């Protein structure tokens, strides 16, 4: 696994970063979005969904846990695992069924047991800085070759 950081001083920078990720997503990929409350996980996911072709509302999946977007360039599953007590609850939710042929945008992935063991996982951890935010990006060599 290799890693690097991306400075995100404003929403325009976050949108540009999301565009670079969205252009390179493939069916079966997982984007693990970590960071404390308010760092921009949902905002980044919304930008990515827009780049994939979502034109309508993009609600936060905080209470529904999973939101599906099937009519995009690549179908997408936007999940927020904040409310999970244990990773075993994923089976009850049926996450694997939703993921067939789709990309997964996973907020709070650590509460779902993580996805870094998957070959198509890109981990992005958002954090606050004095200048805005920073994204710590970590992925396998395949992902890092895709992302400039």
CSV table of C-alpha atoms in Angstrom, one decimal:
chain,number,residue,atom,x,y,z
A,1,UNK,CA,0.0,0.0,0.0
A,2,UNK,CA,1.2,3.5,-0.9
A,3,UNK,CA,-0.1,6.8,0.3
A,4,UNK,CA,0.0,10.5,-0.3
A,5,UNK,CA,-1.8,13.7,0.8
A,6,UNK,CA,-4.0,16.1,-1.1
A,7,UNK,CA,-4.6,19.6,0.3
A,8,UNK,CA,-8.2,20.6,0.1
A,9,UNK,CA,-8.4,24.3,1.1
A,10,UNK,CA,-11.9,24.8,-0.2
A,11,UNK,CA,-15.0,23.1,-1.7
A,12,UNK,CA,-13.6,23.7,-5.2
A,13,UNK,CA,-10.5,21.7,-4.4
A,14,UNK,CA,-12.7,18.9,-2.9
A,15,UNK,CA,-14.9,18.9,-6.0
A,16,UNK,CA,-11.8,18.6,-8.2
A,17,UNK,CA,-10.4,15.8,-6.1
A,18,UNK,CA,-13.8,14.0,-6.3
A,19,UNK,CA,-13.7,14.4,-10.1
A,20,UNK,CA,-10.3,12.7,-10.4
A,21,UNK,CA,-11.6,9.8,-8.3
A,22,UNK,CA,-14.9,9.5,-10.2
A,23,UNK,CA,-13.1,9.4,-13.6
A,24,UNK,CA,-11.1,6.3,-12.5
A,25,UNK,CA,-13.7,4.3,-10.6
A,26,UNK,CA,-14.5,0.8,-11.8
A,27,UNK,CA,-17.4,-1.5,-10.9
A,28,UNK,CA,-16.4,-3.5,-7.8
A,29,UNK,CA,-14.2,-0.7,-6.3
A,30,UNK,CA,-14.7,0.5,-2.7
A,31,UNK,CA,-13.9,4.0,-1.6
A,32,UNK,CA,-13.4,4.0,2.2
A,33,UNK,CA,-14.1,7.5,3.5
A,34,UNK,CA,-12.8,8.1,7.1
A,35,UNK,CA,-12.4,11.1,9.3
A,36,UNK,CA,-14.1,12.7,12.3
A,37,UNK,CA,-17.6,14.3,12.2
A,38,UNK,CA,-17.8,17.2,9.8
A,39,UNK,CA,-14.6,16.6,7.8
A,40,UNK,CA,-16.5,16.2,4.5
A,41,UNK,CA,-17.0,12.5,3.9
A,42,UNK,CA,-20.6,13.0,2.7
A,43,UNK,CA,-19.6,16.1,0.7
A,44,UNK,CA,-16.9,14.2,-1.1
A,45,UNK,CA,-19.3,11.3,-1.8
A,46,UNK,CA,-21.9,13.7,-3.1
A,47,UNK,CA,-19.4,15.2,-5.5
A,48,UNK,CA,-18.4,11.8,-6.7
A,49,UNK,CA,-22.0,10.8,-7.3
A,50,UNK,CA,-22.6,14.0,-9.3
A,51,UNK,CA,-19.6,13.2,-11.5
A,52,UNK,CA,-21.0,9.7,-12.0
A,53,UNK,CA,-24.2,11.3,-13.3
A,54,UNK,CA,-26.5,11.7,-10.4
A,55,UNK,CA,-28.6,14.8,-11.0
A,56,UNK,CA,-31.3,14.5,-8.4
A,57,UNK,CA,-31.2,14.6,-4.6
A,58,UNK,CA,-28.4,12.9,-2.8
A,59,UNK,CA,-29.5,12.4,0.8
A,60,UNK,CA,-27.1,11.4,3.5
A,61,UNK,CA,-27.4,7.7,4.3
A,62,UNK,CA,-26.9,8.3,8.0
A,63,UNK,CA,-30.3,6.9,8.9
A,64,UNK,CA,-31.0,4.7,5.9
A,65,UNK,CA,-27.5,3.3,6.1
A,66,UNK,CA,-27.5,2.5,2.4
A,67,UNK,CA,-28.6,4.6,-0.6
A,68,UNK,CA,-28.6,3.1,-4.1
A,69,UNK,CA,-27.8,4.9,-7.4
A,70,UNK,CA,-28.4,2.5,-10.3
A,71,UNK,CA,-28.8,4.8,-13.3
A,72,UNK,CA,-25.3,6.2,-13.3
A,73,UNK,CA,-22.2,5.7,-15.5
A,74,UNK,CA,-21.3,3.0,-12.9
A,75,UNK,CA,-24.0,2.0,-10.4
A,76,UNK,CA,-23.1,3.2,-6.9
A,77,UNK,CA,-23.9,2.3,-3.3
A,78,UNK,CA,-23.5,5.1,-0.8
A,79,UNK,CA,-23.3,3.8,2.7
A,80,UNK,CA,-22.8,5.3,6.1
A,81,UNK,CA,-21.9,2.8,8.7
A,82,UNK,CA,-21.7,5.2,11.7
A,83,UNK,CA,-24.8,3.6,13.3
A,84,UNK,CA,-23.6,0.0,13.1
A,85,UNK,CA,-22.8,-1.7,16.4
A,86,UNK,CA,-20.8,-4.6,14.8
A,87,UNK,CA,-19.7,-5.6,11.3
A,88,UNK,CA,-22.0,-8.6,11.5
A,89,UNK,CA,-25.0,-6.2,10.8
A,90,UNK,CA,-23.8,-6.0,7.2
A,91,UNK,CA,-25.3,-9.4,6.5
A,92,UNK,CA,-28.7,-8.2,7.8
A,93,UNK,CA,-28.4,-5.1,5.5
A,94,UNK,CA,-27.5,-7.3,2.5
A,95,UNK,CA,-24.6,-5.1,1.5
A,96,UNK,CA,-23.0,-7.7,-0.8
A,97,UNK,CA,-26.2,-7.9,-2.9
A,98,UNK,CA,-26.2,-4.2,-3.4
A,99,UNK,CA,-22.6,-4.1,-4.5
A,100,UNK,CA,-22.9,-6.5,-7.5
A,101,UNK,CA,-21.5,-4.5,-10.4
A,102,UNK,CA,-21.4,-1.2,-8.4
A,103,UNK,CA,-18.9,1.0,-6.7
A,104,UNK,CA,-19.2,1.4,-2.9
A,105,UNK,CA,-18.7,4.8,-1.3
A,106,UNK,CA,-18.4,3.8,2.4
A,107,UNK,CA,-18.4,6.4,5.2
A,108,UNK,CA,-17.2,5.1,8.6
A,109,UNK,CA,-15.8,1.9,6.9
A,110,UNK,CA,-14.0,0.9,10.2
A,111,UNK,CA,-17.5,0.2,11.7
A,112,UNK,CA,-18.2,-2.3,8.9
A,113,UNK,CA,-14.9,-4.1,9.4
A,114,UNK,CA,-13.1,-2.1,6.8
A,115,UNK,CA,-12.5,-2.7,3.1
A,116,UNK,CA,-8.8,-2.3,2.7
A,117,UNK,CA,-8.4,-6.1,2.2
A,118,UNK,CA,-10.2,-5.7,-1.1
A,119,UNK,CA,-8.0,-5.2,-4.2
A,120,UNK,CA,-10.2,-2.3,-5.5
A,121,UNK,CA,-10.2,-0.3,-2.2
A,122,UNK,CA,-9.0,3.3,-2.1
A,123,UNK,CA,-8.9,4.7,1.4
A,124,UNK,CA,-9.4,8.5,1.9
A,125,UNK,CA,-9.1,9.9,5.4
A,126,UNK,CA,-10.2,13.5,5.7
A,127,UNK,CA,-8.9,15.8,8.5
A,128,UNK,CA,-9.0,19.5,9.3
A,129,UNK,CA,-6.0,21.8,8.8
A,130,UNK,CA,-5.4,25.5,9.4
A,131,UNK,CA,-5.9,26.0,5.6
A,132,UNK,CA,-9.1,23.8,5.3
A,133,UNK,CA,-8.8,20.1,5.0
A,134,UNK,CA,-6.3,17.4,3.9
A,135,UNK,CA,-7.1,14.0,2.4
A,136,UNK,CA,-4.7,11.2,3.2
A,137,UNK,CA,-5.0,8.8,0.3
A,138,UNK,CA,-3.9,5.2,0.5
A,139,UNK,CA,-4.4,2.4,-2.0
A,140,UNK,CA,-2.8,-0.5,-3.7
A,141,UNK,CA,-0.5,0.0,-6.7
A,142,UNK,CA,-3.5,-0.4,-9.1
A,143,UNK,CA,-5.3,2.5,-7.5
A,144,UNK,CA,-2.3,4.7,-7.2
A,145,UNK,CA,-1.5,4.2,-10.9
A,146,UNK,CA,-5.1,5.3,-11.7
A,147,UNK,CA,-4.9,8.4,-9.6
A,148,UNK,CA,-2.4,11.1,-10.6
